[in-house]
Structure formats: C-alpha cells, structure tokens
Coordinates of C-alpha atoms and ligand atoms in Angstrom, one line a residue:
M1 CA -45.2 0.4 -1.5
S2 CA -42.4 -2.1 -2.2
V3 CA -40.0 -2.7 0.7
E4 CA -36.3 -3.2 0.0
E5 CA -34.4 -5.6 2.3
F6 CA -30.9 -5.2 3.7
D7 CA -28.8 -6.8 6.5
V8 CA -28.2 -3.3 7.9
V9 CA -29.6 0.1 7.3
V10 CA -27.8 3.2 8.6
A11 CA -29.3 6.6 9.2
G12 CA -26.7 9.3 8.8
G13 CA -23.4 9.5 6.8
G14 CA -21.2 11.3 9.3
P15 CA -18.0 9.6 10.7
S16 CA -20.1 7.1 12.8
G17 CA -22.4 6.1 10.0
S18 CA -19.9 5.7 7.3
T19 CA -17.6 3.8 9.6
V20 CA -20.1 1.2 10.8
A21 CA -21.5 0.8 7.2
T22 CA -18.0 0.2 5.8
L23 CA -16.9 -2.3 8.4
V24 CA -20.0 -4.4 8.0
A25 CA -20.0 -4.2 4.2
M26 CA -16.3 -5.3 4.2
Q27 CA -17.5 -8.6 5.7
G28 CA -19.8 -9.1 2.7
H29 CA -23.1 -8.0 4.2
R30 CA -25.7 -5.9 2.4
V31 CA -25.7 -2.4 3.8
L32 CA -27.7 0.7 2.9
L33 CA -26.7 4.2 4.2
L34 CA -29.3 7.0 4.1
E35 CA -27.9 10.6 4.4
K36 CA -30.1 13.6 4.5
E37 CA -27.6 16.0 2.9
V38 CA -25.6 15.9 -0.3
F39 CA -21.8 15.8 0.6
P40 CA -19.6 17.7 1.0
R41 CA -21.5 19.3 3.8
Y42 CA -20.4 21.5 6.8
Q43 CA -19.9 20.1 10.2
I44 CA -18.1 21.2 13.4
G45 CA -15.6 18.9 15.2
E46 CA -12.3 19.4 13.4
S47 CA -9.6 18.2 15.8
L48 CA -9.0 14.4 15.6
L49 CA -7.3 11.9 17.9
P50 CA -4.6 9.3 17.0
S51 CA -7.0 6.5 17.8
T52 CA -9.2 7.6 14.9
V53 CA -6.4 8.3 12.4
H54 CA -4.2 5.2 13.1
G55 CA -6.8 2.8 14.4
V56 CA -10.3 3.1 12.8
C57 CA -9.2 4.9 9.6
K58 CA -6.5 2.3 9.1
M59 CA -9.2 -0.5 9.3
L60 CA -11.3 1.5 6.9
G61 CA -8.4 1.6 4.4
V62 CA -8.3 5.4 4.1
T63 CA -4.8 6.1 5.5
E64 CA -3.3 7.1 2.1
E65 CA -6.2 9.3 1.2
L66 CA -6.0 11.1 4.5
A67 CA -2.2 11.6 4.0
A68 CA -2.9 12.9 0.5
A69 CA -5.5 15.4 1.8
N70 CA -2.7 17.5 3.4
F71 CA -4.5 18.0 6.7
P72 CA -2.4 19.8 9.3
V73 CA -0.5 17.4 11.5
K74 CA -1.5 17.6 15.2
R75 CA 1.2 16.4 17.5
G76 CA -0.6 17.1 20.7
G77 CA -2.4 19.9 22.6
T78 CA -1.4 23.2 24.0
F79 CA -3.4 24.5 27.0
R80 CA -3.6 27.8 28.9
W81 CA -5.6 26.1 31.6
G82 CA -5.7 25.7 35.4
A83 CA -3.6 27.5 37.9
R84 CA -0.4 27.9 35.8
P85 CA -0.5 31.3 34.0
D86 CA 1.7 30.1 31.0
P87 CA 0.6 27.7 28.3
W88 CA 1.7 24.0 28.7
T89 CA 1.9 21.4 26.0
F90 CA 1.4 17.6 25.8
S91 CA 2.7 15.5 23.0
F92 CA 1.0 12.2 21.8
S93 CA 4.5 10.7 21.6
V94 CA 4.5 10.3 25.4
S95 CA 2.0 7.5 25.1
P96 CA 3.4 4.0 25.3
R97 CA 0.6 2.9 23.1
I98 CA 1.6 5.0 20.1
T99 CA 4.9 4.5 18.3
G100 CA 7.2 7.3 17.2
P101 CA 6.2 8.4 13.7
K102 CA 2.5 7.6 14.4
A103 CA 2.3 10.0 17.3
F104 CA 0.0 12.4 15.6
A105 CA -3.5 13.1 14.5
Y106 CA -4.9 15.5 12.0
Q107 CA -6.9 18.8 12.2
V108 CA -9.5 18.3 9.4
E109 CA -12.0 20.4 7.5
R110 CA -15.0 18.1 8.3
A111 CA -16.6 18.7 4.9
K112 CA -13.5 17.0 3.3
F113 CA -12.9 14.4 6.0
D114 CA -16.5 13.2 6.2
H115 CA -16.6 13.1 2.3
I116 CA -13.5 10.8 2.2
L117 CA -15.2 8.4 4.6
L118 CA -18.5 8.4 2.8
K119 CA -16.9 7.9 -0.7
N120 CA -14.8 5.1 0.9
A121 CA -18.1 3.4 2.2
K122 CA -19.4 3.4 -1.4
S123 CA -16.2 2.0 -2.8
K124 CA -16.3 -0.8 -0.1
G125 CA -19.8 -1.9 -1.3
V126 CA -22.2 0.2 0.8
D127 CA -25.3 1.4 -1.0
V128 CA -25.0 5.1 -0.2
R129 CA -28.0 7.3 -0.9
E130 CA -27.6 11.0 -0.3
G131 CA -30.4 13.5 -0.1
C132 CA -32.5 10.9 1.7
T133 CA -34.1 11.9 5.0
V134 CA -35.2 9.2 7.4
T135 CA -38.6 10.1 8.8
E136 CA -39.6 7.1 10.9
V137 CA -38.3 4.0 12.6
L138 CA -40.5 0.9 12.0
E139 CA -41.1 -1.8 14.6
D140 CA -43.2 -4.9 15.3
S141 CA -44.1 -6.1 18.7
E142 CA -40.6 -7.6 19.4
R143 CA -38.0 -5.6 17.5
I144 CA -37.1 -2.7 15.3
T145 CA -37.6 -3.8 11.7
G146 CA -36.6 -1.0 9.4
L147 CA -36.9 2.7 8.4
R148 CA -39.1 4.9 6.3
Y149 CA -37.5 7.7 4.4
T150 CA -38.1 10.4 1.8
D151 CA -35.9 10.2 -1.3
P152 CA -34.6 13.2 -3.3
D153 CA -37.7 13.3 -5.5
G154 CA -40.0 13.5 -2.4
N155 CA -41.2 9.9 -2.6
Q156 CA -41.8 7.9 0.6
R157 CA -39.8 4.7 0.8
E158 CA -39.5 1.8 3.2
V159 CA -36.6 -0.5 3.9
S160 CA -36.4 -3.5 6.2
A161 CA -33.2 -4.8 7.8
T162 CA -31.9 -7.1 10.6
F163 CA -30.2 -4.1 12.2
V164 CA -31.1 -0.4 12.1
I165 CA -28.3 2.0 13.1
D166 CA -29.0 5.5 14.3
A167 CA -25.9 7.5 13.3
S168 CA -27.9 10.7 12.6
G169 CA -26.1 12.9 15.1
N170 CA -27.3 15.1 17.8
K171 CA -30.2 16.9 16.1
S172 CA -32.4 14.1 14.8
R173 CA -34.9 12.5 17.1
L174 CA -34.6 8.9 15.9
Y175 CA -32.7 7.9 19.1
S176 CA -35.9 8.2 21.2
K177 CA -36.9 4.7 20.0
V178 CA -34.1 3.4 22.2
G179 CA -34.3 4.2 25.9
G180 CA -36.6 7.2 25.6
A181 CA -35.4 10.7 26.6
R182 CA -31.8 11.8 26.8
D183 CA -30.1 12.0 30.2
Y184 CA -28.6 15.5 30.2
S185 CA -25.6 16.3 32.4
E186 CA -26.1 19.0 35.1
F187 CA -22.4 19.7 35.0
F188 CA -21.7 20.4 31.3
R189 CA -24.3 22.8 30.0
S190 CA -22.4 25.2 27.7
L191 CA -23.0 27.1 24.5
A192 CA -20.5 27.5 21.7
L193 CA -20.1 30.5 19.3
F194 CA -17.7 29.9 16.5
G195 CA -16.3 31.1 13.2
Y196 CA -13.2 31.0 10.9
F197 CA -10.2 33.4 10.5
E198 CA -7.5 33.9 7.9
G199 CA -4.0 34.9 8.9
G200 CA -4.0 33.9 12.6
K201 CA -0.7 33.3 14.4
R202 CA 0.7 29.8 14.7
L203 CA 2.3 28.0 17.7
P204 CA 6.1 27.5 17.2
A205 CA 7.2 24.3 15.4
P206 CA 7.0 21.4 15.9
Y207 CA 3.6 22.2 17.6
S208 CA 2.2 24.6 15.0
G209 CA -0.5 22.0 14.2
N210 CA -1.6 21.6 17.9
I211 CA -5.0 22.5 19.1
L212 CA -4.7 25.5 21.4
S213 CA -7.3 25.6 24.2
V214 CA -7.4 28.7 26.4
A215 CA -9.5 29.1 29.5
F216 CA -10.8 32.6 30.4
D217 CA -13.4 34.0 32.7
S218 CA -16.5 33.1 30.7
G219 CA -15.4 29.7 29.6
W220 CA -12.7 28.6 27.1
F221 CA -11.6 29.1 23.5
W222 CA -10.5 26.5 20.9
Y223 CA -8.0 27.6 18.2
I224 CA -7.6 25.0 15.5
P225 CA -5.3 25.4 12.5
L226 CA -7.0 24.0 9.4
S227 CA -4.3 25.1 6.9
D228 CA -1.3 27.4 7.0
T229 CA -3.7 30.4 7.1
L230 CA -7.2 29.2 8.0
T231 CA -8.1 28.8 11.7
S232 CA -11.3 27.6 13.4
V233 CA -12.0 29.7 16.5
G234 CA -14.8 29.0 19.0
A235 CA -15.8 30.2 22.4
V236 CA -17.5 27.8 24.7
V237 CA -19.4 29.7 27.3
R238 CA -21.0 28.5 30.5
R239 CA -24.8 28.5 30.8
E240 CA -24.7 31.3 33.4
D241 CA -22.9 33.5 30.8
A242 CA -25.3 32.6 27.9
E243 CA -26.4 36.2 27.5
K244 CA -22.9 37.0 26.3
I245 CA -23.5 35.2 23.0
Q246 CA -27.1 36.4 22.5
G247 CA -27.8 39.2 20.0
D248 CA -25.3 40.3 17.4
R249 CA -22.9 37.3 16.9
E250 CA -20.1 39.4 15.4
K251 CA -20.1 41.8 18.4
A252 CA -20.5 38.9 20.8
L253 CA -17.5 37.0 19.4
N254 CA -15.3 40.2 19.3
A255 CA -16.2 40.9 23.0
L256 CA -15.3 37.4 24.0
I257 CA -12.0 37.5 22.1
A258 CA -11.2 40.8 23.9
E259 CA -11.8 39.1 27.2
C260 CA -9.1 36.5 26.4
P261 CA -5.5 38.0 26.0
L262 CA -3.9 35.0 24.4
I263 CA -6.6 34.5 21.7
S264 CA -6.5 38.3 21.1
E265 CA -2.8 38.1 20.5
Y266 CA -3.1 35.1 18.1
L267 CA -5.8 36.9 16.1
A268 CA -4.3 40.3 16.1
D269 CA -3.4 40.2 12.4
A270 CA -6.2 37.9 11.3
T271 CA -9.4 38.7 9.4
R272 CA -12.7 36.8 9.9
V273 CA -13.9 34.8 6.9
T274 CA -17.3 36.3 5.9
S275 CA -18.3 34.3 2.8
G276 CA -18.8 30.7 1.7
N277 CA -19.3 27.8 4.1
Y278 CA -17.0 29.4 6.7
G279 CA -18.5 32.8 6.5
E280 CA -21.3 32.2 9.0
L281 CA -20.9 32.7 12.8
R282 CA -22.6 29.6 14.3
V283 CA -24.0 28.8 17.7
R284 CA -24.3 25.3 19.1
K285 CA -25.5 24.0 22.4
D286 CA -22.9 21.5 23.4
Y287 CA -24.8 20.1 26.3
S288 CA -23.5 16.7 27.4
Y289 CA -26.0 13.8 27.4
Q290 CA -26.3 10.1 27.1
Q291 CA -29.1 7.6 26.4
S292 CA -30.0 5.3 29.2
S293 CA -29.6 2.4 26.7
Y294 CA -27.6 2.3 23.5
W295 CA -29.5 -0.6 21.9
R296 CA -32.7 -2.6 21.8
P297 CA -33.4 -5.6 19.7
G298 CA -32.9 -4.6 16.1
M299 CA -31.6 -1.0 16.7
I300 CA -28.3 0.4 17.8
L301 CA -27.3 4.0 18.6
I302 CA -23.8 5.3 17.8
G303 CA -21.9 8.6 17.8
D304 CA -23.8 11.8 18.8
A305 CA -27.1 9.9 18.5
A306 CA -26.0 7.9 21.6
C307 CA -24.0 10.4 23.7
F308 CA -21.9 13.5 23.7
V309 CA -19.4 15.0 26.1
D310 CA -17.9 18.5 26.3
P311 CA -15.5 19.0 23.4
V312 CA -12.4 20.2 25.2
F313 CA -10.5 17.0 24.5
S314 CA -11.8 16.6 20.9
S315 CA -13.4 13.3 21.8
G316 CA -16.5 13.5 19.5
V317 CA -15.2 11.9 16.3
H318 CA -13.2 9.4 18.4
L319 CA -16.4 8.3 20.3
A320 CA -18.3 8.3 17.0
T321 CA -15.8 6.1 15.1
Y322 CA -15.0 3.9 18.2
S323 CA -18.6 3.2 18.9
A324 CA -19.1 2.4 15.1
M325 CA -16.3 -0.1 15.2
L326 CA -17.7 -1.7 18.4
A327 CA -21.2 -1.9 16.8
A328 CA -19.7 -3.3 13.5
R329 CA -18.0 -6.1 15.5
S330 CA -21.3 -7.0 17.2
I331 CA -23.3 -6.9 14.0
N332 CA -20.7 -9.0 12.0
S333 CA -20.7 -11.6 14.8
V334 CA -24.5 -11.9 14.9
L335 CA -25.0 -11.9 11.1
D336 CA -22.3 -14.6 10.8
G337 CA -24.1 -16.7 13.4
D338 CA -21.2 -16.6 15.9
L339 CA -23.0 -14.9 18.8
D340 CA -26.5 -14.0 19.8
E341 CA -27.6 -10.4 19.7
K342 CA -27.7 -9.9 23.4
T343 CA -24.2 -11.2 24.1
A344 CA -22.7 -9.2 21.2
L345 CA -24.5 -5.9 22.0
T346 CA -23.9 -6.1 25.7
E347 CA -20.2 -6.1 24.9
F348 CA -20.7 -3.1 22.6
E349 CA -22.6 -1.1 25.2
A350 CA -20.2 -1.9 28.1
R351 CA -17.1 -0.8 26.1
Y352 CA -18.8 2.3 24.7
R353 CA -20.1 3.3 28.1
R354 CA -16.7 2.8 29.7
E355 CA -15.1 5.1 27.1
Y356 CA -17.7 7.8 27.5
G357 CA -17.5 7.5 31.3
V358 CA -13.7 7.9 31.3
Y359 CA -14.0 11.2 29.3
Y360 CA -16.9 12.4 31.4
E361 CA -15.3 11.8 34.7
F362 CA -12.0 13.2 33.7
L363 CA -13.5 16.3 32.2
V364 CA -15.3 17.1 35.5
A365 CA -11.9 17.2 37.2
F366 CA -10.4 19.1 34.3
Y367 CA -12.8 22.0 34.9
E368 CA -11.1 22.5 38.4
M369 CA -9.3 25.7 37.5
N370 CA -7.4 26.2 40.7
V371 CA -4.9 23.3 40.2
N372 CA -2.0 22.8 37.8
E373 CA -1.5 20.2 35.0
E374 CA 0.2 17.6 37.3
S375 CA -3.1 17.3 39.1
Y376 CA -4.9 16.7 35.8
F377 CA -2.4 14.0 34.9
W378 CA -3.0 12.3 38.3
Q379 CA -6.7 12.5 37.8
A380 CA -6.3 10.8 34.3
K381 CA -4.5 7.9 36.0
K382 CA -7.3 7.6 38.6
V383 CA -10.2 7.6 36.2
T384 CA -8.6 5.2 33.7
K385 CA -7.6 2.9 36.6
D386 CA -4.3 2.5 34.8
I387 CA -1.8 0.9 37.1
E388 CA 0.9 0.3 34.5
H389 CA 1.8 3.8 33.4
T390 CA 3.0 7.1 34.8
E391 CA 0.4 9.8 35.4
L392 CA 1.5 11.8 32.3
E393 CA 1.3 8.6 30.1
S394 CA -2.2 7.9 31.4
F395 CA -3.3 11.5 30.6
V396 CA -1.9 11.3 27.0
D397 CA -3.5 7.9 26.5
L398 CA -6.9 9.2 27.7
V399 CA -6.7 12.4 25.5
G400 CA -5.4 10.3 22.5
G401 CA -8.5 8.0 22.7
L402 CA -6.3 5.0 23.7
S403 CA -7.1 4.4 27.4
S404 CA -9.2 1.3 26.6
G405 CA -6.0 -0.4 25.6
E406 CA -7.9 -1.6 22.4
A407 CA -5.2 -3.2 20.2
A408 CA -7.1 -2.1 17.1
L409 CA -6.8 1.6 18.0
A410 CA -3.2 1.7 19.1
A411 CA -0.7 2.5 16.4
K412 CA 1.7 0.1 18.2
T413 CA -0.2 -3.0 17.1
R414 CA 0.9 -2.3 13.6
I415 CA 4.5 -3.0 14.7
A416 CA 3.4 -6.4 15.9
Q417 CA 1.7 -7.0 12.6
H418 CA 4.6 -5.7 10.6
S419 CA 7.0 -7.8 12.7
A420 CA 5.0 -10.9 11.8
E421 CA 4.8 -9.9 8.2
F422 CA 8.5 -9.1 8.2
A423 CA 9.4 -12.5 9.7
A424 CA 7.3 -14.2 7.0
A425 CA 8.9 -12.0 4.3
V426 CA 12.4 -13.0 5.5
D427 CA 11.4 -16.6 5.2
Q428 CA 10.0 -16.1 1.7
M429 CA 13.1 -14.3 0.5
A430 CA 15.3 -17.0 1.9
S431 CA 13.6 -19.6 -0.1
G432 CA 13.5 -17.5 -3.3
D433 CA 15.9 -17.1 -6.1
D434 CA 16.7 -13.4 -6.1
A435 CA 20.4 -13.3 -6.6
S436 CA 21.0 -10.0 -4.9
M437 CA 19.3 -11.1 -1.7
V438 CA 20.2 -14.7 -1.4
P439 CA 23.7 -14.5 0.1
L440 CA 22.4 -12.4 3.0
F441 CA 19.1 -14.2 3.7
K442 CA 20.4 -17.7 3.0
S443 CA 22.6 -17.1 6.1
H444 CA 20.9 -19.0 8.9
V445 CA 22.3 -16.6 11.5
V446 CA 21.0 -13.5 9.8
R447 CA 17.6 -15.0 9.3
Q448 CA 17.4 -16.1 12.9
V449 CA 18.5 -12.7 14.2
M450 CA 16.0 -10.9 12.0
Q451 CA 13.1 -13.3 12.9
E452 CA 13.9 -13.2 16.5
G453 CA 14.0 -9.4 16.4
G454 CA 10.5 -9.5 15.0
Q455 CA 9.3 -12.0 17.6
E456 CA 11.0 -10.0 20.3
Q457 CA 9.0 -6.9 19.4
M458 CA 5.8 -8.9 19.3
R459 CA 6.5 -10.4 22.7
A460 CA 7.4 -7.0 24.1
I461 CA 4.1 -5.7 22.8
L462 CA 1.8 -8.6 23.3
G463 CA 3.2 -10.3 26.5
E464 CA 5.2 -13.5 26.9
D465 CA 2.5 -15.7 25.4
A466 CA 1.5 -13.3 22.7
E467 CA -2.0 -13.6 24.0
P468 CA -3.8 -11.1 21.7
E469 CA -6.2 -9.5 24.1
L470 CA -7.8 -9.9 27.5
P471 CA -11.5 -9.1 28.0
L472 CA -12.1 -5.5 29.2
F473 CA -14.7 -6.8 31.6
P474 CA -14.9 -10.1 33.6
G475 CA -16.6 -12.7 31.5
G476 CA -16.5 -10.4 28.4
L477 CA -15.5 -11.0 24.8
V478 CA -12.3 -10.3 23.0
T479 CA -11.6 -9.0 19.6
S480 CA -10.9 -11.2 16.6
P481 CA -7.4 -10.8 15.1
D482 CA -8.6 -8.7 12.2
G483 CA -10.6 -6.5 14.6
M484 CA -13.9 -7.1 12.7
K485 CA -15.7 -9.4 15.2
W486 CA -15.9 -10.5 18.8
L487 CA -14.7 -13.9 20.0
P488 CA -15.4 -15.7 23.3
H489 CA -12.3 -15.4 25.6
R490 CA -10.6 -18.8 26.1
P491 CA -8.0 -18.6 28.8
V492 CA -5.0 -20.9 28.2
Ligands
FAD1 P1 -22.6 13.8 12.6 O1 -21.3 14.2 12.3 O2 -23.5 14.9 13.2 O3 -23.3 13.1 11.4 C1 -24.7 12.8 11.4 C2 -25.2 12.8 9.9 O4 -26.6 12.3 9.9 C3 -25.2 14.2 9.3 O5 -24.5 14.1 8.0 C4 -26.7 14.5 9.1 O6 -26.9 15.2 7.9 C5 -27.3 13.1 9.0 N1 -28.7 13.1 9.4 C6 -29.3 13.7 10.4 N2 -30.6 13.4 10.5 C7 -30.9 12.6 9.5 C8 -32.0 11.9 9.0 N3 -33.2 12.1 9.6 N4 -31.9 11.1 7.9 C9 -30.7 10.9 7.3 N5 -29.6 11.5 7.7 C10 -29.7 12.3 8.8 N6 -15.4 16.4 17.9 C11 -14.1 16.2 17.7 O7 -13.7 15.0 17.4 N7 -13.2 17.2 17.7 C12 -13.5 18.5 17.9 O8 -12.7 19.4 17.9 C13 -14.9 18.8 18.2 N8 -15.3 20.0 18.5 C14 -16.7 20.2 18.7 C15 -17.1 21.5 19.0 C16 -18.5 21.7 19.3 C17 -18.9 23.1 19.7 C18 -19.4 20.7 19.2 C19 -20.9 20.9 19.5 C20 -19.0 19.4 18.9 C21 -17.6 19.2 18.6 N9 -17.2 17.9 18.3 C22 -15.8 17.7 18.1 C23 -18.1 16.7 18.3 C24 -18.4 16.3 16.8 O9 -19.0 17.4 16.1 C25 -19.4 15.1 16.8 O10 -19.1 14.3 17.9 C26 -19.3 14.3 15.6 O11 -19.6 15.0 14.4 C27 -20.3 13.1 15.7 O12 -20.3 12.3 14.5 P2 -21.6 11.5 14.1 O13 -21.2 10.7 12.9 O14 -22.2 10.8 15.2 O15 -22.7 12.7 13.7

C-alpha cells in the first residue's frame, strides 16, 4: 500500500476540523482532511457565540458568506431560569470586548454552516476528502505517525503526517490514543430529546433571534429560531428523569412540553416537522467530559473529541473553533521551526483547559435554581477572575466566548486594525493626486486630527504602549499580530 505524506491530517470536517485545517493551509502547509459523511449533513448545536462569528470566522475569511446565508441574528439570550418567575434577557452589546454593530452571533442550520466552513477549507488549499472514514491511528514507539482510512470505494488507505488531529466529534473513539479513557463529570449527566417546529412564536424585536432557555421541573428547554418560521426545540432532562424520554419519542416530547408553560405557549400554534432532515425526533446524551490530556507527540484533540460541557450556554461550537485556532497556532509555529512541539502544545492545552474550566465551573453555579440572575452575574465575575469589569459585563463576556480576553476573538480588535488601516489610508490619500480629496487631506490639521483619532482608539483599546497581548499564564506565549502563530513574550 502506498502511503501519502502531509504536514497535517485531520479526522473530521465539523467546525473544529475545517477550522484547524484552513488556518494551517493558509500558512502554506500541506493539509488533508478526511470526513466520514458527504456534506451537507445534519448536526445539532445551532446557537453560535460572537467569538466564533467575529473572531474565528473572520480569520477564516467567511464573514461575507455567513452574512449572505441569512441566518437569524442572535443579539443575546433570554432565560426563564432561577428564582425569578419572569424571563430575563442579556444582550451581547453589554460586553466591553464587543463593539456596537458586532454585538451579535447567528442561529445556524448546522448542515449549512458546516458546509460553508468545509467548502472554505477546500478553497484555501486543504485536500478535503468526503466519504472517508478513519479507522485507525498509526504510531511508532515515540509518536503518532498517521491514519488509516477507508475511501468511498471501500479501499483501505494510509497517510502519514507530522501532526494528526482528532476533530471527529463525540462519537468516534480515535481520542483514546491520547490520555486513554474520558473523564466524565458526575454533575452534568443529562439526556436531550429534540425536534423541529414550523410556526412557533417569536420573542419581541429586537430580540426575536435570541435563544430562549427555559428551566422546568425535569430540566430545561432550548428554543432556537432558525428562520422566520422554523424553530429548533429540545428538552434537556436530568439523568434521574431519564425514563421521561424513553419509549415513544413523540409522546415523550409532548408530555415534556406540557410540563413547561412558556414553551407550551410559544408552540401553541406550531406544527412539528415530520419529514426530511428535520423530521426525526432525536435523542443525545449530553454528558460532560474531558480527556486527561489533549495532546501527545504527533497527535492533538480538538472540539468534542477533547471535551464537552452542558450546552445551556451554546459553548460547543465556540470551544470547537477556539481550540482549533489554538491548535493551528501551535502547529504553524512548530512547522515553521519557531517553537518546539512541547512548548507550543503546552500553550494550546493550557488555554483550552482554561476556557473549558471557566464554562464548567460557571455552569455548576448556573444550575443553582434558587437564586436570581444577579447571583449568576456575580459568579461569572468570580470564575473568570475578571477584576476590570462589572459583574454583568463578566457574565456577558463569558457567555459570548470572550472571557479569555483573546484579541483575535474580540470584535473590538477590528477597530484597532481599522484605525491603523485608516491612518495609513489618510496618509496615502494625502500624498495622492485625487483632486476631490486633496484640499481636505492636504490640510495638516485635518490629517493630524484623523490620525490621532485612530491612534487614540488604538491606545484606548490596546493600552498606553499598544502592547498587543500579555501571556495568559506566567511564562506563557503570546499571539502573533496576524493570530496565526505563537510568539515568546518579550516584556519591554
Ligand atoms: P462535530 O460537529 O461532531 O464534527 C465531527 C465530524 O467528524 C462529523 O462531521 C463526523 O461525521 C466526522 N467523523 C466522525 N468520525 C469520523 C471518522 N472516523 N472518520 C472521519 N470523519 C469522522 N453547540 C453550540 O455551539 N450551540 C448549541 O446550541 C449547541 N447545542 C447542543 C445541544 C446538544 C443536545 C448537544 C449534545 C450539543 C450541542 N452543542 C451546541 C455542541 C455541538 O454540537 C458540538 O460541540 C460541535 O458540533 C462540536 O464540533 P466538532 O467539530 O468538534 O464535532
């Protein structure tokens, strides 16, 4: 059997797989992505966070495609949760890390969203092969060396690579090559039963695109608008109440909806979709877990292959794309000879574990039902160790995927970039010959005011010395200006 060689081979073409593959291929490395299904394929996990939309997706270069897909705009979340009997709403615009018009995410049909990311990977130079199932991880005595897979014609094939990425989600077992068995949480052990409805009610504008999450006696419901008329509805039920979703799924879902007055009200005039991809009522265990290690020499776990936490804050795709971005930085740094594998991947794992840990710890507190939302906001400030912002701001940063303070994820950075670009453009115009512009931009005062305005914004955002980033951990690395690699931190 001939063995093909790549710099990186990725198992799985969901958001984590296509993100890591694209960000590594964009640096000129040879990347193969193997995906079992042929896209578009169904997946759950439809509510996104601003960090994915304005951070990672911007780096991937799919901003315009996402906008053109007409996904509903999600400005925040509405919860019937905790001690307060009425629903309360938070808006992403409260976050100091997101700027005005970018204070939103999307609610996406995952078949469409994941396909956009996978096609983008192809267009950025990734060798994407669909209908290819990875069957085995190959290793020698020191490191993981490649993968074996079955191609669409049923042939066994082998590929070798410097790095193997497991981005194959929560169902495959490839992860067991790194750190052995999964460490399951004792706290979050739920089951979800979900389906799709046409004609459900919408929250009043401007929050009609919000996710609505409603706690009830047996667990909680998500209610996610996927278009003007289509809604994704799911009940997450505690393990002790698991028998409520056994047997006939239609009856079980109807009984759970009847237990929850707000969801009953929103679905009063709706009909369940019973045909096509959305016709099935599905059940998923959403047990939370993490691997004891996220990498070993030659292999890295990202997305659901590495860890998963209860979906109440829609953190799954954020953790998938964020971990993919961290992994891509490490791989790019190693392949370019800038850092050794251990240094680069220790940074990857520390940041990824911190992000997972923040959600996990906060969610444990969020399940305290006898307190009100102020207590949740306070808890967010505590777990993120955020001393700069108010409790509400810390909460919104956490649930927006922005608590790491990662510049590449915050929409605000774009202003800094744009300010710099703007200042350069002012200079260029001033030295140009465009007759309509010259009188204004030739004016020294106007130029100075405009450029200082740009610098002012940068200073406000980046600090007095415009130092781009501080390490997240003592002695850790910082991000390169383009977000594609790690750099050693050199204090001035
Ligand atoms: P996946 O999206 O699972 O992609 C993995 C890919 O690998 C798949 O395409 C699969 O076909 C492929 N694959 C598998 N095995 C192989 C193999 N052997 N060879 C080749 N390819 C393979 N997240 C949110 O952000 N928002 C939400 O609202 C949300 N709600 C959720 C609700 C529930 C009930 C659950 C359980 C999860 C929810 N999630 C949510 C989480 C979200 O579904 C996942 O975190 C996300 O899909 C992870 O992305 P991924 O790329 O790691 O894996």
